[in-house]
mmCIF file of C-alpha atoms and ligand atoms in Angstrom:
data_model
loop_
_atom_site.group_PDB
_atom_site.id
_atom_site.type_symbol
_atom_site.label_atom_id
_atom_site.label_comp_id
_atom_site.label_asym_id
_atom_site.label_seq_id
_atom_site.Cartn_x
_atom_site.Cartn_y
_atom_site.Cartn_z
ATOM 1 C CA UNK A 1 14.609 72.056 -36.171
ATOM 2 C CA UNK A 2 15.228 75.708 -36.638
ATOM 3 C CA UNK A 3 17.263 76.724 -33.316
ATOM 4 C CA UNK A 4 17.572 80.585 -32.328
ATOM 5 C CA UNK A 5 20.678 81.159 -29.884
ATOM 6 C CA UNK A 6 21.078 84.289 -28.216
ATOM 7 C CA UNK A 7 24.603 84.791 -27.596
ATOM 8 C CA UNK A 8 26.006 83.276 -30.178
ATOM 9 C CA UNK A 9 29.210 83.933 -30.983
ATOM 10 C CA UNK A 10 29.981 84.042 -27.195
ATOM 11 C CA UNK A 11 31.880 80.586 -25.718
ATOM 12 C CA UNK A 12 29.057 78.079 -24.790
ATOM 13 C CA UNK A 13 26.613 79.635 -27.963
ATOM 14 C CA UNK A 14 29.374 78.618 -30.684
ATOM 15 C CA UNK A 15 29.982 75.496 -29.635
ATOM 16 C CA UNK A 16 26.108 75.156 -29.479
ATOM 17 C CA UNK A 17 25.511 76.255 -32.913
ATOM 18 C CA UNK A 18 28.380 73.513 -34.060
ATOM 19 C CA UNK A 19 26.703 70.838 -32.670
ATOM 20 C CA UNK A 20 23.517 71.481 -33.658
ATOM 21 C CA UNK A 21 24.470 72.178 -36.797
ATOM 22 C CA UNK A 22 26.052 69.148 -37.274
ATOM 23 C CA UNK A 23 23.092 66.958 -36.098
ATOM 24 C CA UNK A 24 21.044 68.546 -39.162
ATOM 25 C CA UNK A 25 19.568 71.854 -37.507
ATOM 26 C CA UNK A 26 19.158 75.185 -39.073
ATOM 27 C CA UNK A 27 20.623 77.456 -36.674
ATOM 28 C CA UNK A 28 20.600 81.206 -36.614
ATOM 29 C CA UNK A 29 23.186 83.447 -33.799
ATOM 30 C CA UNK A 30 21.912 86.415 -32.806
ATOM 31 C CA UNK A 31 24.852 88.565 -30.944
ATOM 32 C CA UNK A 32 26.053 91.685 -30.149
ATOM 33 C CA UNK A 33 29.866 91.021 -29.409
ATOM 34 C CA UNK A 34 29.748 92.564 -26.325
ATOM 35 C CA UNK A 35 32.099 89.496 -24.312
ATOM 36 C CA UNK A 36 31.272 87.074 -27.790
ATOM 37 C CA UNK A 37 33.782 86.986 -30.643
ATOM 38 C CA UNK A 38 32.854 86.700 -34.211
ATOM 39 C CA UNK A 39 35.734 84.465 -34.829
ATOM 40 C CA UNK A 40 33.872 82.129 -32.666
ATOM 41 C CA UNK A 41 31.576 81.510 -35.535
ATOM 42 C CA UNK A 42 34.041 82.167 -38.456
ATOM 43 C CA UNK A 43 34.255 78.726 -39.339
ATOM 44 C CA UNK A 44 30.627 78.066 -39.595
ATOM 45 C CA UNK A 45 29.747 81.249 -41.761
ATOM 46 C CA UNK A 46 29.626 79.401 -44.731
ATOM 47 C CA UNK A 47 27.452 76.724 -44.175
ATOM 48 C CA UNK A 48 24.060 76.582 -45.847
ATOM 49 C CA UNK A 49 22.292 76.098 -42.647
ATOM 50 C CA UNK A 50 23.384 78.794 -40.525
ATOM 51 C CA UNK A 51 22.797 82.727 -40.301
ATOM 52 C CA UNK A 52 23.995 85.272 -38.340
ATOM 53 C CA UNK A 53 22.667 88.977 -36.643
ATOM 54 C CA UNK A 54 24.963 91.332 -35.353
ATOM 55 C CA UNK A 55 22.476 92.366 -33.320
ATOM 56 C CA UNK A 56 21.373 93.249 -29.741
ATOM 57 C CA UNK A 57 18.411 91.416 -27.840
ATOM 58 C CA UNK A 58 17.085 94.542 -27.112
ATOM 59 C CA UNK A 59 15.976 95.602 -30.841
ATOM 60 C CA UNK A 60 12.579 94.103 -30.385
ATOM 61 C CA UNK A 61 11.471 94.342 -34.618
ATOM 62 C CA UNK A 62 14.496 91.811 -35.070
ATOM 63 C CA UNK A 63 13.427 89.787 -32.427
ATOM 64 C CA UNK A 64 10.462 89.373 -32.995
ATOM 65 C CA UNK A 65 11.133 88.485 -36.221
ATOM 66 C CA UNK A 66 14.204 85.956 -35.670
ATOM 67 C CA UNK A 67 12.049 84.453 -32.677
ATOM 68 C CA UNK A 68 8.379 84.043 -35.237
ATOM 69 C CA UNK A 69 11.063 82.384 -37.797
ATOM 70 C CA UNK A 70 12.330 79.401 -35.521
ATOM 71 C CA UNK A 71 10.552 76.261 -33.278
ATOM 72 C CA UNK A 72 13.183 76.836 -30.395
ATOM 73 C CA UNK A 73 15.164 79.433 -28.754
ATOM 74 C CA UNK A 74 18.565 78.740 -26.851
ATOM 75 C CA UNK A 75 18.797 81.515 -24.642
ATOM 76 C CA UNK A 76 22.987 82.090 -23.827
ATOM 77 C CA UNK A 77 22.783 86.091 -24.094
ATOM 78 C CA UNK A 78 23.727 87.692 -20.833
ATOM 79 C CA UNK A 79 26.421 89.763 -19.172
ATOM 80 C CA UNK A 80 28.859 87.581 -17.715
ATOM 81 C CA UNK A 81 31.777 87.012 -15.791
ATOM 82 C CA UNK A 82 33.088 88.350 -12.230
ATOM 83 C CA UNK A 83 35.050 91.056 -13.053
ATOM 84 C CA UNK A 84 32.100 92.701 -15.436
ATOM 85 C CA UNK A 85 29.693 92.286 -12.800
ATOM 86 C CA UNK A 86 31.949 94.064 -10.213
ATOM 87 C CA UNK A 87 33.069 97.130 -13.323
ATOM 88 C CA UNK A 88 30.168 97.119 -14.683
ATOM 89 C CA UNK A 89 27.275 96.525 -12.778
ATOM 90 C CA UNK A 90 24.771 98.743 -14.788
ATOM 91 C CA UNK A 91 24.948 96.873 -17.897
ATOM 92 C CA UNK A 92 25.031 93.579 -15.957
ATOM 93 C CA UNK A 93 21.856 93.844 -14.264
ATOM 94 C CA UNK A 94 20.086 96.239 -17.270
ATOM 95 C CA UNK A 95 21.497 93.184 -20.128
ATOM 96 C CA UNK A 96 20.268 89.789 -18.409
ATOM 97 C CA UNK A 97 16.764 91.524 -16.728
ATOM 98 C CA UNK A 98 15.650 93.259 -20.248
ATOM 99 C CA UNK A 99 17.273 90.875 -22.647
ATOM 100 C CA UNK A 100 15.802 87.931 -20.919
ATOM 101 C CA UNK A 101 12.587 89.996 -20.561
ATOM 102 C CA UNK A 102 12.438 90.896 -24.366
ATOM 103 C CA UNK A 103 13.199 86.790 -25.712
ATOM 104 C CA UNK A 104 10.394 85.612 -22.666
ATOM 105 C CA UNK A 105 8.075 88.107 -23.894
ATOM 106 C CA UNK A 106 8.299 87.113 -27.845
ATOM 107 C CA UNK A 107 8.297 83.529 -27.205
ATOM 108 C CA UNK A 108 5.127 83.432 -25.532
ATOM 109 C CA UNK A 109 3.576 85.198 -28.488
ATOM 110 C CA UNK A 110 4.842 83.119 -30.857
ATOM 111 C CA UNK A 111 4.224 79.826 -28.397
ATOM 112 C CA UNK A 112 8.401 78.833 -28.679
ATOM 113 C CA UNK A 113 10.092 76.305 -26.974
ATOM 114 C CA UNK A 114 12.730 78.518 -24.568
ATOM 115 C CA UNK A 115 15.779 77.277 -23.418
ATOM 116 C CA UNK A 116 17.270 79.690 -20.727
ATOM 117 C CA UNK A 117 20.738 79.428 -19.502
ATOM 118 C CA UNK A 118 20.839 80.535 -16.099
ATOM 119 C CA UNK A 119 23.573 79.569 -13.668
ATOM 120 C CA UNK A 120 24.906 78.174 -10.557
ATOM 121 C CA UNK A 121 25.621 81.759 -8.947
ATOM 122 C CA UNK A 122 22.031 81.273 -8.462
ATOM 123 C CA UNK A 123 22.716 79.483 -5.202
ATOM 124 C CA UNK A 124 24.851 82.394 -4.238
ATOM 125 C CA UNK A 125 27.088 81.856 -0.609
ATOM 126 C CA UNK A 126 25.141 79.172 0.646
ATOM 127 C CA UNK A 127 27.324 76.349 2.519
ATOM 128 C CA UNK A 128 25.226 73.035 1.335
ATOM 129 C CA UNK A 129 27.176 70.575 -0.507
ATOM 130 C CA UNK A 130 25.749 69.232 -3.250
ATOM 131 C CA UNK A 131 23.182 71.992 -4.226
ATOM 132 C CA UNK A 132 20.308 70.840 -5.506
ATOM 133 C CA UNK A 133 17.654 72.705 -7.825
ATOM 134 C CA UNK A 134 14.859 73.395 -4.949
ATOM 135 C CA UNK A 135 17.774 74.243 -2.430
ATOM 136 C CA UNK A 136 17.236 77.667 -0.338
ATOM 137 C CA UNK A 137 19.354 80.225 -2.134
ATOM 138 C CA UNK A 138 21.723 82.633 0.665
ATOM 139 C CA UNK A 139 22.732 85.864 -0.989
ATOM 140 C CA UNK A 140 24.533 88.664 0.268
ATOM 141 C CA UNK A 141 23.923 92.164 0.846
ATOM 142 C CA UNK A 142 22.583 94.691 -2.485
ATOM 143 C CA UNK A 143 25.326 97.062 -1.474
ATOM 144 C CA UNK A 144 27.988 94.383 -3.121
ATOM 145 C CA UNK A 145 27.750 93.969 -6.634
ATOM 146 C CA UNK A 146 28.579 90.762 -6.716
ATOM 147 C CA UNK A 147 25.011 89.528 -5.651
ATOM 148 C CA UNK A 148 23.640 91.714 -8.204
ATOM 149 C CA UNK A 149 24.188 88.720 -11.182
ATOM 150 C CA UNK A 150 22.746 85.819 -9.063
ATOM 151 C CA UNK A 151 19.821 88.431 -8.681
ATOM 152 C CA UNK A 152 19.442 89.134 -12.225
ATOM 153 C CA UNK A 153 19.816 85.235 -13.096
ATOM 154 C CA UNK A 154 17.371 84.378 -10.350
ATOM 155 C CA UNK A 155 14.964 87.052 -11.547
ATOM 156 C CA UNK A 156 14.973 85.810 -15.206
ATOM 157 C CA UNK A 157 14.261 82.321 -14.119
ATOM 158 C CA UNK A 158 11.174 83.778 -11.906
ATOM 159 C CA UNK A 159 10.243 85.370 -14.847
ATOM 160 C CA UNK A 160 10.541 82.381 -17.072
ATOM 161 C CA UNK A 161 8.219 80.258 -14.894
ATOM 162 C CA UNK A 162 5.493 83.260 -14.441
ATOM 163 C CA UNK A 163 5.421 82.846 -18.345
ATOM 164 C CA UNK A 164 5.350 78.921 -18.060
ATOM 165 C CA UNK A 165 2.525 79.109 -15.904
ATOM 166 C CA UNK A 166 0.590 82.265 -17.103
ATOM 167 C CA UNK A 167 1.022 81.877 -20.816
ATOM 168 C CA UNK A 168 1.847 78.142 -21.423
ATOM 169 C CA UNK A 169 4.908 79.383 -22.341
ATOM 170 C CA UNK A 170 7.405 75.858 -23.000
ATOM 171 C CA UNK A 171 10.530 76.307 -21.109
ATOM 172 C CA UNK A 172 13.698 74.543 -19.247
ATOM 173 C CA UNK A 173 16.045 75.893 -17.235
ATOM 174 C CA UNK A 174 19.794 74.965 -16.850
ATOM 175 C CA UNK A 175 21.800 76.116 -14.180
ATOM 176 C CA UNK A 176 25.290 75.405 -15.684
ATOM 177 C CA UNK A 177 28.619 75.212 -13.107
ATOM 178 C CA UNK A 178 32.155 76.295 -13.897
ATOM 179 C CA UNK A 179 31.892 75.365 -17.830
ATOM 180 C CA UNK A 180 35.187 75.607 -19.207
ATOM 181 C CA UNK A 181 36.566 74.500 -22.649
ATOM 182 C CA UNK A 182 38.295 75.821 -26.030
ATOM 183 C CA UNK A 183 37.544 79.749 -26.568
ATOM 184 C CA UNK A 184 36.838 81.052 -23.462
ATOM 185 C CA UNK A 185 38.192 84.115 -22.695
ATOM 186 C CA UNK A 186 40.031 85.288 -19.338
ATOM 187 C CA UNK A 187 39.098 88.838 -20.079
ATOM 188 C CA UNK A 188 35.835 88.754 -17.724
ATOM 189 C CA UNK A 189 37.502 87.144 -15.266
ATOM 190 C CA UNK A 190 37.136 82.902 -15.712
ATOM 191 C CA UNK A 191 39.906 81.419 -14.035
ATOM 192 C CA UNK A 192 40.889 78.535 -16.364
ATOM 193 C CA UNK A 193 41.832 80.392 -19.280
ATOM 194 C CA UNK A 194 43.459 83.175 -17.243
ATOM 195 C CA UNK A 195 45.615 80.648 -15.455
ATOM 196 C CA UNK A 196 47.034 79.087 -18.387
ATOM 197 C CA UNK A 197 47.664 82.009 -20.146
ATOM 198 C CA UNK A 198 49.691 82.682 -16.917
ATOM 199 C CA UNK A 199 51.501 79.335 -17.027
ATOM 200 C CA UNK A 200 52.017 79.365 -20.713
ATOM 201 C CA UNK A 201 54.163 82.833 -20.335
ATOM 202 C CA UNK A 202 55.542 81.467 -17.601
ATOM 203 C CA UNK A 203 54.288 84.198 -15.244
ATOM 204 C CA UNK A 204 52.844 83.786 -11.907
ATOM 205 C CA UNK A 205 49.707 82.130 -11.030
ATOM 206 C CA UNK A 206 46.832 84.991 -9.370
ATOM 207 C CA UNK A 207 45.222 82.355 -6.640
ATOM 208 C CA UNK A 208 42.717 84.912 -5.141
ATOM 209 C CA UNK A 209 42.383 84.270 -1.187
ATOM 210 C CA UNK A 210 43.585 81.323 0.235
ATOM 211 C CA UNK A 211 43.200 79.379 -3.001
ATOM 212 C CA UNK A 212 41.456 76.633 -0.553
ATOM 213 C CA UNK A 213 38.103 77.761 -2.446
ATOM 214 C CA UNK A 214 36.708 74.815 -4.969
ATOM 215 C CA UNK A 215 35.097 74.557 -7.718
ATOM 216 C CA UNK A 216 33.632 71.898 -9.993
ATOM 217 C CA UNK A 217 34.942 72.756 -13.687
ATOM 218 C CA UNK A 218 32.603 70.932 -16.909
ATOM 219 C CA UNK A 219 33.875 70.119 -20.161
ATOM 220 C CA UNK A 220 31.946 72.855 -22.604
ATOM 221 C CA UNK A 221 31.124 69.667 -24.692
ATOM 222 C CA UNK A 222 29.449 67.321 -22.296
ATOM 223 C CA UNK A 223 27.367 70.606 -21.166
ATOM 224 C CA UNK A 224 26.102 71.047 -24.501
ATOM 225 C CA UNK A 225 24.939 67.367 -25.038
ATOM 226 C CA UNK A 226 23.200 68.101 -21.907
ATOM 227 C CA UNK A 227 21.690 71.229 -23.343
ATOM 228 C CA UNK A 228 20.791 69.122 -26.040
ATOM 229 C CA UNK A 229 19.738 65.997 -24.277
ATOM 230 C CA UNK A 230 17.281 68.403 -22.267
ATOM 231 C CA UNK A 231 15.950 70.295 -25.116
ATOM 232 C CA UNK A 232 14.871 67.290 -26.809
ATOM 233 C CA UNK A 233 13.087 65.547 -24.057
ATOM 234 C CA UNK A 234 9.401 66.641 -23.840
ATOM 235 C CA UNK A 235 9.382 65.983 -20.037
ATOM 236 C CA UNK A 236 12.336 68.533 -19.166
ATOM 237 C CA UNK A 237 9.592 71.014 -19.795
ATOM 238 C CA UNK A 238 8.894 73.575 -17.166
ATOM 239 C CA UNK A 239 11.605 72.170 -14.933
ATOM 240 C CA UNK A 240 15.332 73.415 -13.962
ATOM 241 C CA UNK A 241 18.302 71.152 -14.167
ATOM 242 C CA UNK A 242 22.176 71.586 -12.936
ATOM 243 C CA UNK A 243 24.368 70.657 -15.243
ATOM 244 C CA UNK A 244 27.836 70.404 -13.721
ATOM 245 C CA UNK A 245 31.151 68.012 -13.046
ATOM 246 C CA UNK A 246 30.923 66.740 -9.546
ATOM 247 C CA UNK A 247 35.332 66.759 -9.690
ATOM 248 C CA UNK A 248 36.189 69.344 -7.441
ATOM 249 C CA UNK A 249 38.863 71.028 -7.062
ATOM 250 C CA UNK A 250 40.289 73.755 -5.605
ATOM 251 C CA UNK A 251 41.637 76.704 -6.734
ATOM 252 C CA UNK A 252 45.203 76.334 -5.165
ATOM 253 C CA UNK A 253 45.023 72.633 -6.837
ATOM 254 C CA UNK A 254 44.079 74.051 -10.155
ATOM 255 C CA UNK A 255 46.800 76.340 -10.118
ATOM 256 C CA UNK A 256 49.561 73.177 -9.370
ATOM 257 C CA UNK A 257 47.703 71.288 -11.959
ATOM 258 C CA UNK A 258 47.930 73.638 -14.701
ATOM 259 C CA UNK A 259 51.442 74.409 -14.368
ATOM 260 C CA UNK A 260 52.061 70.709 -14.538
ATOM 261 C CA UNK A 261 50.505 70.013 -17.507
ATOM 262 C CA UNK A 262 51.775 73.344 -19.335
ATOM 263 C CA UNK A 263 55.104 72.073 -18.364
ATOM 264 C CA UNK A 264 55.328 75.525 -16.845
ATOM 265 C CA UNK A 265 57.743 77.511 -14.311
ATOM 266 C CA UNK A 266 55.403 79.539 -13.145
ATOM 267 C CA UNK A 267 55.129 80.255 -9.185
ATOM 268 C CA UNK A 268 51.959 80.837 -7.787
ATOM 269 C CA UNK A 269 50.964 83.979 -5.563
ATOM 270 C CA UNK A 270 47.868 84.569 -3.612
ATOM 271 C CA UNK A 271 46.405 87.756 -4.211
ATOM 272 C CA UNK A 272 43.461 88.833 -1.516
ATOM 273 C CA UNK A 273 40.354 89.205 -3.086
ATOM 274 C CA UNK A 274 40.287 93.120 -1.678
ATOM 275 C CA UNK A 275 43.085 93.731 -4.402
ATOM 276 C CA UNK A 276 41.682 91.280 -7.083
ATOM 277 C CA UNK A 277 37.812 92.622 -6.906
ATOM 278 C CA UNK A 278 36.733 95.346 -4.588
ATOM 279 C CA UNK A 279 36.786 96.307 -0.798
ATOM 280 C CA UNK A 280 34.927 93.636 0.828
ATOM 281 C CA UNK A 281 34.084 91.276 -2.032
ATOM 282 C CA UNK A 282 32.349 88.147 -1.310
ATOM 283 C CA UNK A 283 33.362 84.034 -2.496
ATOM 284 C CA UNK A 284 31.585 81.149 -2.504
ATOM 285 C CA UNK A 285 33.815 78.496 -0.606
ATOM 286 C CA UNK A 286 32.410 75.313 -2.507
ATOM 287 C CA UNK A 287 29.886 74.761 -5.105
ATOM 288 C CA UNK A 288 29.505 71.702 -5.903
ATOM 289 C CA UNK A 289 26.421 69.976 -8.268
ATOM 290 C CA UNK A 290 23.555 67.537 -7.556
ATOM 291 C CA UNK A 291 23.098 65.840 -10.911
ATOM 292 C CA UNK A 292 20.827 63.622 -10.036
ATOM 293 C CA UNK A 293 17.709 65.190 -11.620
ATOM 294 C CA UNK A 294 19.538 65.695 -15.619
ATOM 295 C CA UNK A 295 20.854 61.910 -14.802
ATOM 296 C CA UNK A 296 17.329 60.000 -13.896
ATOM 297 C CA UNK A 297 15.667 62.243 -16.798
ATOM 298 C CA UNK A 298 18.012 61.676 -19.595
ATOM 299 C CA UNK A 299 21.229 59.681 -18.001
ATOM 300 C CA UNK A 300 23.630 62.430 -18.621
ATOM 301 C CA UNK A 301 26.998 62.782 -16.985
ATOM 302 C CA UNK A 302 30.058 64.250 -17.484
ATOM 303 C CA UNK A 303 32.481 61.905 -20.035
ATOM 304 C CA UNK A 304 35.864 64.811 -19.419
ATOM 305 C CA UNK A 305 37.999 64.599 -16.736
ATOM 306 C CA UNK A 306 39.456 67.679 -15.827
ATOM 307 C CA UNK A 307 43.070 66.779 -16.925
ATOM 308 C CA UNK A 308 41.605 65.942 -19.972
ATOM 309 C CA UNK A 309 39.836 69.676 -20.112
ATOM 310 C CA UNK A 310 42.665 71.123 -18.797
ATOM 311 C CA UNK A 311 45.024 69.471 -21.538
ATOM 312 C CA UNK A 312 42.679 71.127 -24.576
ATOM 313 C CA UNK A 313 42.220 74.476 -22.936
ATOM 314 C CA UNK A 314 46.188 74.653 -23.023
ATOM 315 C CA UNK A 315 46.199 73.258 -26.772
ATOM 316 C CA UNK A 316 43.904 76.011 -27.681
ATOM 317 C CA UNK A 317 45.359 78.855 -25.789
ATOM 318 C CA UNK A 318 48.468 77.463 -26.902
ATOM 319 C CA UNK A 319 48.066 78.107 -30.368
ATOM 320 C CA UNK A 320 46.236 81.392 -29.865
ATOM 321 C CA UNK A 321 49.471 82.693 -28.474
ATOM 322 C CA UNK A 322 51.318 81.123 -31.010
ATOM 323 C CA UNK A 323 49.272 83.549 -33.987
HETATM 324 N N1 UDP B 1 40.157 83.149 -9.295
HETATM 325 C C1 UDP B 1 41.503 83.181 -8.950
HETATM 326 N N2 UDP B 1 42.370 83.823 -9.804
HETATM 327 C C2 UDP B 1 41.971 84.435 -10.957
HETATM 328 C C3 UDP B 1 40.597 84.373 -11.313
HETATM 329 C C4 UDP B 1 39.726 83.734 -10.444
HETATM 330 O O1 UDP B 1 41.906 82.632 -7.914
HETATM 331 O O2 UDP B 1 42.825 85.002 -11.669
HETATM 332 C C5 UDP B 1 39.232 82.416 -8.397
HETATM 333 C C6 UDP B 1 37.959 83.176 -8.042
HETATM 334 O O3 UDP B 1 38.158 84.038 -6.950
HETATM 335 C C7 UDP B 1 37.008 82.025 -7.713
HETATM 336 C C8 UDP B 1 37.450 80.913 -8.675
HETATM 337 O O4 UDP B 1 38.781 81.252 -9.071
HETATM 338 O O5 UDP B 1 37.145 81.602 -6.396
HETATM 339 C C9 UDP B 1 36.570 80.778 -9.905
HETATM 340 O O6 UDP B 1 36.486 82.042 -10.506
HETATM 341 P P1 UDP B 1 35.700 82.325 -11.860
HETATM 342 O O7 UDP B 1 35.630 83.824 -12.024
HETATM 343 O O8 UDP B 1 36.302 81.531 -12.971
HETATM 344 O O9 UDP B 1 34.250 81.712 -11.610
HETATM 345 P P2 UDP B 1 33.203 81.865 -10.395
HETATM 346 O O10 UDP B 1 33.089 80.478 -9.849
HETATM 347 O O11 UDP B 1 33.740 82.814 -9.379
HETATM 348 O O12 UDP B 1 31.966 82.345 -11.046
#
């Protein structure tokens, strides 16, 4: 197979083009390094089977190009992360709308598979526990930014099926939860890798709100033998899958457990989310996955733990720090 992935050099797309790479796939990143990192693909630069375009998903000659060359396109590109999407919301909304737009667009000329990676914020504040993929979606109001990326998620996936159905356009959607792993960043905000950096200095802990918030935090690996697993089977076509740990955890929890395992005297502080975000910013108190769709249709489900995530995000940031 010949695999496009947008996003590329970003956290979930490298890991991506690894293991499709070493299955026996050409694979070509396309990326901008916006939030993605070229040394997220430094190690694979030299292999005979890969290429890379610093690029943006906008420039619609490349695209259309890159997209007529390959037989499937993994669709990671998008503006991500909390604190972006309350900075920035102009390029957060503009990026995943367009971009997604642009790839939709080209694959349906071209007839290409299209994987789109969408996301849990999907589901926005809604109190259900588990979600599951035809659940009611509760958002809040447009006059908090914060609503403004499940929008521009849930709009690309509207989009994606108005191609499905209009233009026989292949496609599967993945919501993915909380993935954490090796090379995420805690620039944009992701909790993990910002909390161990914490630990690992030995500073305190930022627990936003109460802390009594939860989450349910997936290896990066077992998503993308998911994203794999899905991709490959003919009868994930058209549909939308969550792909998420049912551990949860929360926040508070996290904190303790990271500071543990860091062997770290750090203390923890809460921080309320006025100060952390914006005026007024809005949570999600659980958000926990129903996994029961990806499971029946390919028997995927998370093989990580989250001590055992937990114990190689510290390795990583570890020796990050130590360079
Ligand atoms: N969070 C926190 N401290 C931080 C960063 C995040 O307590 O330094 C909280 C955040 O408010 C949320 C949870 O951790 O409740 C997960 O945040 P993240 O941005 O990683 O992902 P989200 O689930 O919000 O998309």
């Amino acid at each position: 197979m010949r695999a496009l992935i947008t996003g590329g050099c970003g956290f979930i797309g490298s890991h991506l083009a690894e293991a499709l790479l070493a299955r026996g796939d050409q694979v070509t990143v396309v990326d901008d390094l916006s939030t993605g990192r070229f040394e997220n693909i430094q190690s694979l630069v030299d292999h005979p089977s890969f290429q890379f375009a610093i690029e943006t998903i906008a420039n619609e000659t490349v695209m259309d190009r890159l997209v007529s060359e390959c037989d499937i396109i993994y669709h990671l590109a998008a503006a991500v992360g909390v604190e972006l999407i309350v900075h920035d919301p102009v390029r957060v909304i503009e990026t995943n709308i367009k971009g997604c737009e642009t790839i939709l667009r080209i694959g349906a000329r071209y007839r290409k598979k299209v994987m789109l990676a969408s996301t849990s914020e999907v589901y926005g504040k809604s109190d259900k526990v588990p979600f599951a993929e035809d659940d009611d979606r509760v958002l809040g109001p447009t006059t908090r930014s914060r609503w403004s990326y499940a929008c521009s998620k849930a709009m690309d996936e509207f989009l994606a099926f108005a191609y499905a159905k209009q233009l026989a356009l292949p496609l599967v959607v993945m919501r993915f939860f909380n993935t954490v792993g090796p090379r995420q960043t805690g620039r944009y905000g992701m909790v993990v890798p910002r909390f161990v950096q914490q630990a690992l200095r030995d500073e305190p802990l930022t627990v936003y709100g109460d802390g009594q918030q939860s989450r349910c935090f997936t290896y990066v690996g077992d998503v993308i033998k998911a994203v794999i697993s899905l991709t490959d089977e003919p009868r994930a076509t058209g549909r939308v899958f969550n792909i998420g740990s049912t551990e949860e955890v929360t926040i508070e929890e996290l904190a303790r457990r990271i500071i543990c395992l860091a062997g770290s005297r750090s203390e923890i502080v809460n921080i309320p989310y006025d100060q952390a975000y914006e005026e007024g910013f809005e949570d999600m108190r659980r958000r926990v996955p129903d996994i029961r769709a990806i499971q029946a249709l390919v028997g995927w489900q998370p093989e990580t733990d989250l001590d055992g995530t937990l114990r190689q995000v510290i390795t990583h940031v570890s020796s990050e720090m130590a360079l």
